């Protein structure tokens, strides 16, 4: 930001006439005036304070015999800067036609390169924020039983074997096994499945999940780094550290380009001195070579395309967080999708209903309102409350249902087992069903599913048309997974998969030499999103999934996966075009700057024209990147 502001002032001072600042201090040196001194001071701050990292990295690289972009930036901008300093303070060393300042060019290069690096670094080093957000899932306090008494202690002090009390609405502090009681536990943050899971004595529970109803007495079986939540954190960190950085085309070119330019510059100076005995022309030609080869177009090629791509993506509802993925998206072999919340809506919905008594159904509404269970909410969504009745004596039975009294009538709402235990016969069904009975007479049956997104089939079909194998992963039961997977058209389906197993499946495909795209939304998907070559977090994803993803979809439309792939492919194409132009421009421009036309035509490219040509190449790169704003993106 500092570099951009200072460079903006430099350009304003350089290109706008400011007569009150242009009166020279000495008549013999018209360049030495307040305006140019101010430009010099601002440029010095950009060159050596803002640009310090380029010098330190360049020297570090030279110690290890590595010539990279940092060295070319340091040398190129230094050539432009110091040439300008000498022209400003010692103009007599230069012919009048060679007295030009290039402070603006040097500052602009540093600013644009830093912009590109900012975009790149913003998407990296997310491990710390992962840790903070995941650790926030753990409760700070817990109640354990010691000598028959409940004692509150810090949750981190729990050891294996402790007996823990968890009441309704509280988080379960560690992994354990239920000793007494029963309750419905919301495990969605770990498993991704939307419905609470009924837990009773003998069942296992996971730390970080929430006991929605009932009372649980739990024996701690895993604490600290052994818990499921800690394993997810570990997998995330591994995914971040093992994810190989995709080699940037510019870096590969620069590894050859940089030493070549430095050698050419030295040779040019030597040739002018030895063959023409002209040190001045030798110096000016060598500087022209460095200026014309200054990596503005080369350095801009990737970041400017990424800047425009991110803007276009955001307009479409796609946020490209990690610019490095644009190079690898064309090589994707396998697209893996999470089920709940990604392929499906992520919440239960009534897909069918049978109402046997329309008048008595109104008695169910106040009882449903008293429940916070997702199935109750799904049924409420399709019922209209016209009578505003009140419910009393509400009693929730975890894993079964809820009952209450409405205007003297007993209302039962729950699953088949709950109604049968209360002396009623209900219809047999293989679907998730909520039955309603009033005074032990069956009133209605609501059949509930997590509906598949309407565009899911289209997305899977088009991915397959691209030659990409499609895979469905879910922690849900096999029957549900097979039904959803076949309906959507997946090639392979994996059911009852734990978060660590999702990571391992991605890793297995990668070991087979496959490039993997993973699309998910939950905390349980975050390790796989981080491990995959490209991770896409859908619009309603958890913050942790969004942190792990390379692309975030900002709208509720799965077809944005296709648009994201399309945008990345077109961005890569633009980057390659930009790099090609920068390469061709240097092939043509460097010999001219070196003086190749002088022996025949008497033409010597002055540094000022070298700077102009360099600017034109940069403008071309920018204009080419701006085409991304108007290119049609197909679903």
Coordinates of C-alpha atoms in Angstrom, one line a residue:
X1 CA 0.0 0.0 0.0
X2 CA 2.8 2.4 0.8
X3 CA 4.6 1.6 -2.5
X4 CA 1.3 2.1 -4.4
X5 CA 0.7 5.5 -2.8
X6 CA 4.2 6.8 -3.2
X7 CA 4.4 5.5 -6.8
X8 CA 1.1 7.3 -7.5
X9 CA 2.6 10.6 -6.3
X10 CA 5.7 10.0 -8.4
X11 CA 3.6 9.5 -11.5
X12 CA 1.5 12.6 -10.8
X13 CA 4.7 14.7 -10.3
X14 CA 6.3 13.2 -13.4
X15 CA 3.5 13.7 -15.9
X16 CA 1.6 16.8 -14.8
X17 CA 3.1 20.2 -15.3
X18 CA 3.7 22.0 -12.0
X19 CA 5.4 25.2 -12.9
X20 CA 5.8 26.4 -9.3
X21 CA 8.0 23.3 -8.5
X22 CA 10.0 23.4 -11.8
X23 CA 12.3 26.3 -11.2
X24 CA 15.8 25.0 -11.2
X25 CA 18.2 25.6 -8.3
X26 CA 21.1 26.2 -10.8
X27 CA 20.8 27.5 -14.4
X28 CA 23.3 25.1 -15.7
X29 CA 21.3 22.1 -14.5
X30 CA 17.6 22.6 -15.4
X31 CA 16.7 19.1 -14.1
X32 CA 17.7 19.9 -10.5
X33 CA 14.5 21.5 -9.3
X34 CA 12.1 21.0 -6.3
X35 CA 9.8 18.7 -8.3
X36 CA 12.6 16.3 -9.4
X37 CA 14.1 16.3 -5.9
X38 CA 10.8 15.3 -4.5
X39 CA 10.4 12.5 -7.1
X40 CA 14.0 11.4 -6.2
X41 CA 13.2 11.3 -2.5
X42 CA 9.9 9.3 -3.0
X43 CA 11.6 6.9 -5.4
X44 CA 14.5 6.4 -3.0
X45 CA 12.0 5.2 -0.3
X46 CA 10.3 2.8 -2.8
X47 CA 13.7 1.6 -4.1
X48 CA 15.4 0.8 -0.8
X49 CA 12.8 0.7 1.9
X50 CA 9.9 -0.9 0.0
X51 CA 12.2 -2.8 -2.3
X52 CA 14.6 -4.0 0.4
X53 CA 13.3 -7.6 0.1
X54 CA 14.4 -7.8 -3.5
X55 CA 18.0 -6.9 -2.6
X56 CA 18.2 -9.3 0.3
X57 CA 16.6 -12.1 -1.6
X58 CA 18.9 -11.4 -4.6
X59 CA 22.0 -11.5 -2.5
X60 CA 20.8 -14.7 -0.7
X61 CA 20.2 -16.3 -4.1
X62 CA 23.7 -15.3 -5.3
X63 CA 25.2 -16.9 -2.2
X64 CA 23.5 -20.1 -3.3
X65 CA 24.3 -19.6 -7.0
X66 CA 20.7 -19.0 -7.9
X67 CA 19.7 -16.2 -10.3
X68 CA 16.0 -15.6 -9.9
X69 CA 13.4 -12.9 -10.5
X70 CA 14.6 -11.0 -7.4
X71 CA 18.0 -10.5 -8.9
X72 CA 16.6 -9.2 -12.2
X73 CA 14.2 -6.8 -10.4
X74 CA 17.1 -5.6 -8.2
X75 CA 19.5 -5.1 -11.1
X76 CA 16.9 -3.7 -13.6
X77 CA 15.3 -1.2 -11.1
X78 CA 18.7 -0.3 -9.8
X79 CA 20.0 0.5 -13.3
X80 CA 17.0 2.7 -13.9
X81 CA 17.3 4.4 -10.5
X82 CA 21.0 5.0 -10.4
X83 CA 21.1 6.1 -14.0
X84 CA 18.4 8.7 -13.0
X85 CA 20.4 9.7 -10.0
X86 CA 23.5 10.4 -12.0
X87 CA 21.6 12.3 -14.7
X88 CA 19.9 14.4 -12.0
X89 CA 23.1 15.3 -10.0
X90 CA 25.9 14.9 -12.6
X91 CA 24.3 15.8 -16.0
X92 CA 27.6 16.9 -17.6
X93 CA 28.6 13.2 -17.9
X94 CA 25.8 12.6 -20.4
X95 CA 24.9 14.2 -23.8
X96 CA 21.8 16.4 -23.6
X97 CA 19.7 13.8 -25.5
X98 CA 20.6 11.2 -22.9
X99 CA 19.4 13.3 -19.9
X100 CA 16.2 11.5 -18.9
X101 CA 14.9 10.3 -15.5
X102 CA 13.4 6.8 -14.9
X103 CA 12.4 7.0 -11.3
X104 CA 8.7 6.4 -12.2
X105 CA 9.5 3.2 -14.1
X106 CA 11.6 1.7 -11.3
X107 CA 9.0 2.5 -8.7
X108 CA 6.1 1.1 -10.8
X109 CA 8.0 -2.2 -11.4
X110 CA 8.5 -2.6 -7.6
X111 CA 4.8 -1.8 -6.9
X112 CA 3.4 -4.2 -9.5
X113 CA 5.7 -7.1 -8.5
X114 CA 4.7 -6.6 -4.8
X115 CA 1.0 -6.6 -5.8
X116 CA 1.5 -10.0 -7.5
X117 CA 3.3 -11.3 -4.4
X118 CA 0.7 -10.0 -2.1
X119 CA -2.0 -11.9 -4.0
X120 CA 0.1 -15.0 -3.9
X121 CA 1.0 -14.8 -0.2
X122 CA -2.5 -14.0 0.9
X123 CA -3.6 -17.5 -0.1
X124 CA -0.8 -19.2 1.8
X125 CA 0.2 -19.8 5.4
X126 CA -3.3 -20.4 6.6
X127 CA -2.3 -23.0 9.2
X128 CA -2.5 -20.6 12.1
X129 CA -6.1 -19.5 11.3
X130 CA -7.1 -23.1 10.7
X131 CA -5.8 -23.9 14.2
X132 CA -7.6 -21.0 15.9
X133 CA -11.0 -21.8 14.3
X134 CA -10.7 -25.5 14.9
X135 CA -9.6 -25.0 18.5
X136 CA -12.6 -22.7 19.1
X137 CA -14.8 -25.7 18.6
X138 CA -13.5 -27.1 21.9
X139 CA -15.2 -25.9 25.1
X140 CA -13.0 -24.1 27.6
X141 CA -14.7 -25.7 30.6
X142 CA -16.0 -29.1 31.5
X143 CA -17.7 -30.8 34.5
X144 CA -16.2 -34.0 35.7
X145 CA -17.3 -36.3 38.6
X146 CA -14.8 -36.8 41.5
X147 CA -15.9 -38.7 44.6
X148 CA -19.5 -38.4 43.5
X149 CA -19.3 -34.6 43.2
X150 CA -19.5 -32.4 40.0
X151 CA -16.4 -30.2 39.7
X152 CA -15.8 -27.7 36.9
X153 CA -12.3 -27.8 35.4
X154 CA -10.6 -26.5 32.3
X155 CA -11.5 -28.9 29.4
X156 CA -7.8 -29.2 28.5
X157 CA -7.1 -30.8 31.9
X158 CA -9.4 -33.8 31.2
X159 CA -7.5 -37.1 31.2
X160 CA -8.5 -40.5 29.9
X161 CA -10.8 -42.3 32.3
X162 CA -12.5 -39.1 33.7
X163 CA -16.3 -39.1 33.9
X164 CA -17.8 -36.1 32.3
X165 CA -21.3 -34.6 32.6
X166 CA -22.8 -33.0 29.4
X167 CA -26.2 -31.4 29.6
X168 CA -28.6 -30.3 26.8
X169 CA -27.1 -27.5 24.7
X170 CA -23.5 -28.1 25.8
X171 CA -20.4 -29.1 23.8
X172 CA -18.8 -32.5 24.4
X173 CA -15.3 -31.7 25.5
X174 CA -13.4 -34.8 24.4
X175 CA -13.9 -38.1 22.6
X176 CA -15.6 -40.7 24.8
X177 CA -18.1 -43.4 25.4
X178 CA -21.6 -42.8 26.9
X179 CA -21.9 -44.5 30.4
X180 CA -25.4 -43.3 31.3
X181 CA -28.2 -41.2 29.8
X182 CA -29.3 -40.5 26.3
X183 CA -29.4 -37.5 24.0
X184 CA -29.3 -36.3 20.4
X185 CA -25.9 -35.1 19.4
X186 CA -25.3 -32.6 16.5
X187 CA -22.2 -34.0 14.8
X188 CA -22.5 -31.9 11.6
X189 CA -19.3 -30.0 12.2
X190 CA -17.4 -33.2 12.1
X191 CA -19.3 -35.6 9.9
X192 CA -21.2 -33.1 7.7
X193 CA -24.5 -34.9 8.2
X194 CA -27.4 -32.5 9.1
X195 CA -29.5 -34.7 11.4
X196 CA -28.6 -35.1 15.1
X197 CA -27.5 -38.7 16.1
X198 CA -29.2 -40.5 18.9
X199 CA -26.7 -41.5 21.6
X200 CA -27.3 -43.9 24.5
X201 CA -25.1 -46.0 26.9
X202 CA -22.3 -47.7 25.0
X203 CA -22.2 -45.3 22.0
X204 CA -19.1 -43.2 21.2
X205 CA -19.2 -39.4 21.1
X206 CA -16.8 -36.9 19.5
X207 CA -15.2 -33.9 21.1
X208 CA -16.4 -30.6 19.8
X209 CA -19.9 -31.9 18.9
X210 CA -23.1 -30.6 20.7
X211 CA -25.5 -32.4 22.8
X212 CA -28.8 -30.9 21.6
X213 CA -31.2 -32.8 23.9
X214 CA -31.1 -35.0 27.0
X215 CA -28.3 -35.7 29.5
X216 CA -25.1 -37.7 28.9
X217 CA -22.6 -39.1 31.4
X218 CA -19.4 -39.8 29.3
X219 CA -16.1 -41.6 30.0
X220 CA -13.2 -39.9 28.3
X221 CA -11.4 -42.3 26.0
X222 CA -9.2 -39.9 23.9
X223 CA -7.8 -36.5 24.9
X224 CA -5.4 -34.0 23.5
X225 CA -3.8 -34.9 20.2
X226 CA -5.6 -38.2 20.0
X227 CA -9.1 -36.8 19.6
X228 CA -10.9 -36.7 16.2
X229 CA -10.8 -32.9 16.2
X230 CA -7.0 -32.9 16.9
X231 CA -6.5 -35.4 14.1
X232 CA -8.4 -33.1 11.7
X233 CA -6.1 -30.3 12.7
X234 CA -3.1 -32.5 12.1
X235 CA -4.3 -33.6 8.7
X236 CA -4.9 -29.9 7.7
X237 CA -1.4 -29.0 8.7
X238 CA 0.0 -31.9 6.7
X239 CA -2.1 -31.0 3.7
X240 CA -0.8 -27.5 3.8
X241 CA 2.8 -28.5 4.2
X242 CA 2.8 -31.3 1.6
X243 CA 0.8 -29.4 -1.1
X244 CA 3.5 -29.0 -3.8
X245 CA 3.7 -25.4 -5.1
X246 CA 2.9 -25.4 -8.8
X247 CA 5.9 -24.1 -10.7
X248 CA 5.3 -20.7 -12.2
X249 CA 6.1 -20.4 -15.9
X250 CA 7.7 -17.0 -15.2
X251 CA 10.1 -18.4 -12.7
X252 CA 11.2 -21.2 -15.1
X253 CA 11.9 -18.6 -17.8
X254 CA 13.6 -16.2 -15.4
X255 CA 16.0 -18.9 -14.2
X256 CA 17.6 -18.8 -17.7
X257 CA 16.6 -15.2 -18.6
X258 CA 18.3 -13.4 -15.7
X259 CA 21.9 -14.6 -16.0
X260 CA 21.6 -14.2 -19.8
X261 CA 20.6 -10.5 -19.5
X262 CA 23.4 -9.8 -17.1
X263 CA 25.9 -11.5 -19.4
X264 CA 24.6 -9.7 -22.5
X265 CA 24.7 -6.3 -20.7
X266 CA 28.4 -6.9 -19.7
X267 CA 29.2 -8.1 -23.3
X268 CA 27.5 -5.1 -24.8
X269 CA 29.6 -2.7 -22.7
X270 CA 32.8 -4.6 -23.5
X271 CA 32.1 -4.6 -27.3
X272 CA 31.5 -0.9 -27.4
X273 CA 34.6 -0.2 -25.4
X274 CA 36.9 -2.7 -27.3
X275 CA 35.6 -2.3 -30.8
X276 CA 34.4 1.4 -30.9
X277 CA 36.5 2.7 -28.0
X278 CA 33.3 4.5 -26.7
X279 CA 32.8 4.1 -23.0
X280 CA 29.8 6.4 -22.9
X281 CA 27.9 4.6 -25.7
X282 CA 28.9 1.3 -24.0
X283 CA 27.5 2.4 -20.7
X284 CA 24.3 3.8 -22.2
X285 CA 23.7 0.6 -24.3
X286 CA 24.3 -1.6 -21.3
X287 CA 21.8 0.4 -19.3
X288 CA 19.3 0.3 -22.2
X289 CA 19.6 -3.5 -22.2
X290 CA 18.9 -3.6 -18.5
X291 CA 16.0 -1.2 -18.8
X292 CA 14.4 -2.8 -21.8
X293 CA 14.8 -6.2 -20.2
X294 CA 13.5 -5.0 -16.8
X295 CA 10.9 -7.6 -15.8
X296 CA 7.9 -5.3 -16.0
X297 CA 6.0 -7.3 -18.7
X298 CA 7.5 -10.6 -17.4
X299 CA 6.6 -9.8 -13.8
X300 CA 3.2 -8.4 -14.7
X301 CA 2.2 -11.4 -16.9
X302 CA 0.9 -13.5 -14.0
X303 CA -0.2 -11.0 -11.3
X304 CA -2.2 -8.7 -13.6
X305 CA -4.0 -11.7 -15.2
X306 CA -4.8 -13.0 -11.6
X307 CA -6.0 -9.6 -10.5
X308 CA -8.4 -9.4 -13.5
X309 CA -9.4 -13.0 -13.0
X310 CA -10.2 -12.5 -9.4
X311 CA -12.3 -9.5 -10.3
X312 CA -14.2 -11.3 -13.0
X313 CA -14.6 -14.4 -10.8
X314 CA -16.1 -12.3 -8.0
X315 CA -18.6 -10.8 -10.5
X316 CA -19.6 -14.3 -11.4
X317 CA -19.8 -15.5 -7.8
X318 CA -16.4 -17.3 -7.8
X319 CA -13.5 -16.3 -5.5
X320 CA -10.1 -17.6 -6.7
X321 CA -8.0 -17.4 -3.5
X322 CA -4.9 -19.3 -4.8
X323 CA -3.6 -18.0 -8.1
X324 CA -1.3 -21.0 -8.5
X325 CA -4.1 -23.4 -9.2
X326 CA -4.8 -21.9 -12.6
X327 CA -1.8 -23.7 -14.0
X328 CA -3.0 -27.1 -12.7
X329 CA -6.7 -27.0 -13.4
X330 CA -6.3 -28.2 -17.0
X331 CA -4.7 -31.5 -15.8
X332 CA -7.5 -32.6 -13.4
X333 CA -8.3 -36.3 -13.7
X334 CA -10.7 -36.9 -10.9
X335 CA -13.4 -34.6 -9.3
X336 CA -14.4 -35.7 -5.8
X337 CA -17.6 -34.3 -4.2
X338 CA -18.8 -34.3 -0.7
X339 CA -22.5 -35.3 -0.5
X340 CA -24.3 -33.3 2.2
X341 CA -24.5 -29.6 1.5
X342 CA -22.5 -30.0 -1.7
X343 CA -24.5 -32.3 -4.0
X344 CA -27.5 -32.1 -1.7
X345 CA -29.2 -29.1 -0.1
X346 CA -27.7 -29.9 3.2
X347 CA -30.9 -29.8 5.2
X348 CA -33.9 -32.2 5.5
X349 CA -36.9 -31.4 3.3
X350 CA -40.4 -33.0 3.0
X351 CA -40.5 -34.8 -0.3
X352 CA -43.9 -36.5 0.2
X353 CA -46.7 -36.4 2.7
X354 CA -49.9 -38.3 3.7
X355 CA -52.5 -36.3 5.7
X356 CA -55.3 -38.5 7.1
X357 CA -57.1 -35.8 9.1
X358 CA -56.7 -32.2 7.9
X359 CA -58.5 -30.7 10.9
X360 CA -56.4 -32.4 13.5
X361 CA -53.0 -31.6 11.9
X362 CA -53.3 -28.1 13.4
X363 CA -52.7 -29.7 16.8
X364 CA -49.3 -30.8 15.7
X365 CA -48.0 -27.3 14.9
X366 CA -47.5 -25.9 18.5
X367 CA -45.7 -29.1 19.5
X368 CA -43.4 -28.9 16.4
X369 CA -42.6 -25.3 17.3
X370 CA -41.4 -26.5 20.7
X371 CA -38.8 -28.7 19.1
X372 CA -35.5 -27.6 17.7
X373 CA -35.0 -30.8 15.8
X374 CA -34.2 -30.4 12.0
X375 CA -37.0 -32.9 11.1
X376 CA -39.5 -30.8 13.1
X377 CA -38.4 -27.7 11.3
X378 CA -38.7 -29.5 7.9
X379 CA -42.3 -30.4 8.6
X380 CA -43.1 -26.9 10.0
X381 CA -41.8 -25.4 6.7
X382 CA -44.8 -26.9 4.8
X383 CA -47.5 -26.3 7.4
X384 CA -49.4 -23.1 7.8
X385 CA -50.4 -22.0 11.3
X386 CA -53.9 -20.4 11.1
X387 CA -55.2 -21.2 14.6
X388 CA -52.2 -20.3 16.8
X389 CA -52.9 -23.0 19.4
X390 CA -50.7 -23.4 22.5
X391 CA -48.8 -26.5 23.7
X392 CA -48.2 -27.7 27.3
X393 CA -46.3 -30.4 29.1
X394 CA -43.8 -30.8 26.2
X395 CA -41.5 -33.8 26.6
X396 CA -38.7 -34.6 24.1
X397 CA -37.5 -38.2 23.9
X398 CA -34.0 -38.2 22.3
X399 CA -33.8 -40.4 19.1
X400 CA -37.5 -41.0 19.0
X401 CA -39.8 -37.9 19.1
X402 CA -41.7 -35.3 21.1
X403 CA -45.1 -35.3 22.8
X404 CA -47.3 -32.6 24.3
X405 CA -50.8 -31.5 25.3
X406 CA -52.7 -29.1 23.0
X407 CA -56.2 -28.1 24.1
X408 CA -56.5 -31.2 26.2
X409 CA -55.4 -33.6 23.3
X410 CA -52.2 -35.6 23.5
X411 CA -50.0 -35.1 20.5
X412 CA -47.3 -37.6 19.5
X413 CA -44.7 -36.7 16.8
X414 CA -41.8 -38.9 16.0
X415 CA -40.5 -42.0 14.3
X416 CA -42.1 -45.4 13.8
X417 CA -40.6 -46.8 17.0
X418 CA -41.8 -43.9 19.1
X419 CA -45.4 -44.3 18.0
X420 CA -45.4 -48.1 18.3
X421 CA -44.0 -47.8 21.9
X422 CA -47.1 -45.7 22.6
X423 CA -49.5 -48.3 21.3
X424 CA -50.1 -47.1 17.7
X425 CA -49.6 -48.9 14.4
X426 CA -48.0 -47.0 11.6
X427 CA -47.1 -47.5 8.0
X428 CA -43.9 -49.4 7.1
X429 CA -41.4 -47.3 5.1
X430 CA -37.8 -47.4 4.0
X431 CA -37.6 -43.6 4.0
X432 CA -37.0 -41.2 6.9
X433 CA -40.5 -40.5 8.2
X434 CA -42.1 -38.2 10.8
X435 CA -45.5 -39.5 12.0
X436 CA -48.1 -37.4 13.8
X437 CA -50.8 -38.8 16.1
X438 CA -53.5 -37.0 18.1
X439 CA -55.0 -39.0 21.0
X440 CA -53.3 -42.1 19.6
X441 CA -55.0 -41.7 16.2
X442 CA -52.6 -41.4 13.2
X443 CA -53.1 -37.9 11.6
X444 CA -50.3 -37.6 9.1
X445 CA -47.0 -39.0 7.8
X446 CA -44.2 -36.8 6.4
X447 CA -41.5 -38.4 4.3
X448 CA -38.2 -36.5 4.5
X449 CA -35.0 -36.5 2.4
X450 CA -32.0 -34.2 1.9
X451 CA -32.8 -33.3 -1.6
X452 CA -30.2 -33.4 -4.4
X453 CA -29.5 -29.9 -5.9
X454 CA -31.3 -29.5 -9.2
X455 CA -28.1 -28.6 -11.1
X456 CA -26.0 -31.5 -9.7
X457 CA -26.7 -33.9 -12.5
X458 CA -25.8 -31.3 -15.1
X459 CA -22.4 -30.5 -13.4
X460 CA -21.5 -34.2 -13.1
X461 CA -22.5 -34.9 -16.7
X462 CA -20.3 -32.0 -18.0
X463 CA -17.3 -33.0 -15.9
X464 CA -17.6 -36.5 -17.4
X465 CA -17.8 -35.1 -20.9
X466 CA -14.4 -33.4 -20.1
X467 CA -13.0 -36.8 -19.4
X468 CA -12.9 -36.2 -15.7
X469 CA -13.8 -39.2 -13.4
X470 CA -16.5 -38.3 -10.8
X471 CA -16.5 -39.6 -7.2
X472 CA -18.9 -39.1 -4.3
X473 CA -17.7 -39.2 -0.7
X474 CA -20.0 -39.1 2.3
X475 CA -20.2 -40.1 5.9
X476 CA -23.8 -41.1 5.3
X477 CA -25.0 -44.7 5.2
X478 CA -24.5 -46.8 2.1
X479 CA -28.2 -46.9 1.0
X480 CA -28.6 -43.1 1.0
X481 CA -25.2 -42.6 -0.6
X482 CA -25.9 -45.1 -3.4
X483 CA -29.3 -43.5 -4.1
X484 CA -28.0 -40.0 -4.3
X485 CA -24.8 -41.1 -6.2
X486 CA -26.7 -43.0 -8.9
X487 CA -29.3 -40.3 -9.3
X488 CA -26.5 -37.6 -9.8
X489 CA -24.6 -39.9 -12.2
X490 CA -21.3 -40.5 -10.2
X491 CA -18.7 -43.0 -11.5
X492 CA -17.7 -44.1 -7.9
X493 CA -19.4 -43.8 -4.5
X494 CA -17.8 -44.1 -1.1
X495 CA -20.1 -44.2 2.0
X496 CA -19.6 -44.0 5.8
X497 CA -16.4 -42.2 5.3
X498 CA -14.7 -40.4 8.2
X499 CA -12.8 -37.0 7.7
X500 CA -9.4 -38.8 7.9
X501 CA -10.5 -41.3 5.3
X502 CA -11.5 -38.5 2.9
X503 CA -8.0 -37.2 3.1
X504 CA -6.6 -40.7 2.6
X505 CA -8.8 -41.3 -0.5
X506 CA -7.5 -38.1 -2.0
X507 CA -3.9 -39.1 -1.2
X508 CA -4.4 -42.6 -2.7
X509 CA -5.6 -41.1 -6.0
X510 CA -2.6 -38.7 -6.0
X511 CA -0.2 -41.6 -5.4
X512 CA -1.6 -43.2 -8.5
X513 CA -0.5 -40.1 -10.4
X514 CA -3.9 -38.5 -10.6
X515 CA -4.7 -34.8 -10.3
X516 CA -7.6 -34.4 -7.9
X517 CA -10.3 -31.7 -7.6
X518 CA -12.2 -31.8 -4.3
X519 CA -15.5 -30.0 -3.7
X520 CA -16.9 -29.7 -0.2
X521 CA -18.4 -27.5 2.5
X522 CA -17.8 -28.9 6.0
X523 CA -15.0 -28.9 8.6
X524 CA -14.8 -32.6 7.9
X525 CA -14.0 -31.8 4.3
X526 CA -11.2 -29.3 5.2
X527 CA -8.3 -31.8 5.3
X528 CA -9.3 -33.2 1.9
X529 CA -9.8 -29.7 0.5
X530 CA -6.3 -28.8 1.6
X531 CA -4.7 -32.1 0.3
X532 CA -6.4 -32.0 -3.1
X533 CA -4.5 -30.4 -6.0
X534 CA -7.5 -28.0 -6.3
X535 CA -10.0 -27.5 -3.5
X536 CA -13.4 -25.8 -4.1
X537 CA -15.5 -24.7 -1.1
X538 CA -19.2 -24.2 -1.9
X539 CA -21.2 -21.1 -0.9
X540 CA -22.5 -22.2 2.5
X541 CA -19.2 -23.8 3.5
X542 CA -17.8 -23.5 7.1
X543 CA -15.1 -20.8 7.6
X544 CA -12.5 -23.6 8.0
X545 CA -13.5 -25.2 4.7
X546 CA -13.2 -21.8 3.0
X547 CA -9.8 -21.3 4.4
X548 CA -8.7 -24.7 3.1
X549 CA -10.1 -24.2 -0.4
X550 CA -8.3 -22.6 -3.4
X551 CA -11.7 -21.5 -4.8
X552 CA -14.8 -20.3 -2.9
X553 CA -18.2 -20.3 -4.6
X554 CA -20.1 -17.2 -3.5
X555 CA -23.5 -18.2 -4.8
X556 CA -25.8 -21.2 -4.2
X557 CA -25.2 -22.7 -7.7
X558 CA -23.1 -25.8 -8.2
X559 CA -22.6 -24.9 -11.9
X560 CA -20.1 -22.3 -10.6
X561 CA -17.7 -25.3 -10.3
X562 CA -17.7 -25.5 -14.1
X563 CA -17.4 -21.7 -14.5
X564 CA -14.5 -21.7 -12.0
X565 CA -12.7 -24.4 -14.1
X566 CA -13.5 -22.4 -17.2
X567 CA -12.2 -19.1 -15.8
X568 CA -9.0 -20.8 -14.6
X569 CA -8.4 -22.3 -18.0
X570 CA -8.9 -18.9 -19.7
X571 CA -6.7 -17.2 -17.1
X572 CA -3.9 -19.7 -17.8
X573 CA -4.2 -19.0 -21.5
X574 CA -3.9 -15.3 -20.9
X575 CA -0.8 -15.8 -18.7
X576 CA 0.8 -17.9 -21.4
X577 CA 0.0 -15.2 -24.0
X578 CA 1.5 -12.5 -21.8
X579 CA 4.7 -14.5 -21.1
X580 CA 5.0 -15.2 -24.9
X581 CA 4.7 -11.5 -25.6
X582 CA 7.2 -10.6 -22.9
X583 CA 9.6 -13.2 -24.3
X584 CA 9.3 -12.1 -28.0
X585 CA 9.6 -8.4 -26.9
X586 CA 12.9 -9.2 -25.2
X587 CA 14.2 -11.2 -28.2
X588 CA 13.6 -8.2 -30.5
X589 CA 14.3 -5.4 -28.1
X590 CA 17.5 -6.5 -26.4
X591 CA 19.6 -6.6 -29.6
X592 CA 18.3 -3.2 -30.6
X593 CA 19.1 -1.8 -27.2
X594 CA 22.6 -3.3 -27.4
X595 CA 23.3 -1.3 -30.6
X596 CA 22.7 -4.0 -33.3
X597 CA 21.3 -1.4 -35.7
X598 CA 24.0 1.2 -35.1
X599 CA 26.7 -0.2 -37.6
X600 CA 24.2 -0.3 -40.5
X601 CA 21.6 2.4 -39.8
X602 CA 23.4 4.5 -37.2
X603 CA 20.5 4.0 -34.8
X604 CA 21.2 3.7 -31.1
X605 CA 18.3 3.0 -28.8
X606 CA 18.5 5.6 -26.1
X607 CA 17.5 4.7 -22.5
X608 CA 14.4 6.9 -22.7
X609 CA 13.1 5.0 -25.7
X610 CA 14.0 1.7 -24.0
X611 CA 11.8 2.9 -21.1
X612 CA 9.0 3.8 -23.5
X613 CA 9.2 0.4 -25.3
X614 CA 9.2 -1.3 -21.9
X615 CA 6.1 0.6 -20.9
X616 CA 4.3 -0.3 -24.2
X617 CA 5.0 -4.0 -23.6
X618 CA 3.6 -3.6 -20.1
X619 CA 0.5 -1.9 -21.4
X620 CA 0.0 -4.7 -23.9
X621 CA 0.2 -7.3 -21.1
X622 CA -2.4 -5.3 -19.0
X623 CA -4.8 -4.8 -22.0
X624 CA -4.5 -8.5 -22.9
X625 CA -5.3 -9.5 -19.2
X626 CA -8.3 -7.1 -19.2
X627 CA -9.9 -9.3 -21.9
X628 CA -10.8 -11.7 -19.1
X629 CA -13.5 -9.2 -18.1
X630 CA -15.4 -9.8 -21.3
X631 CA -14.7 -13.4 -22.2
X632 CA -17.8 -15.6 -22.1
X633 CA -17.6 -18.2 -19.4
X634 CA -19.6 -21.4 -20.0
X635 CA -21.2 -23.5 -17.3

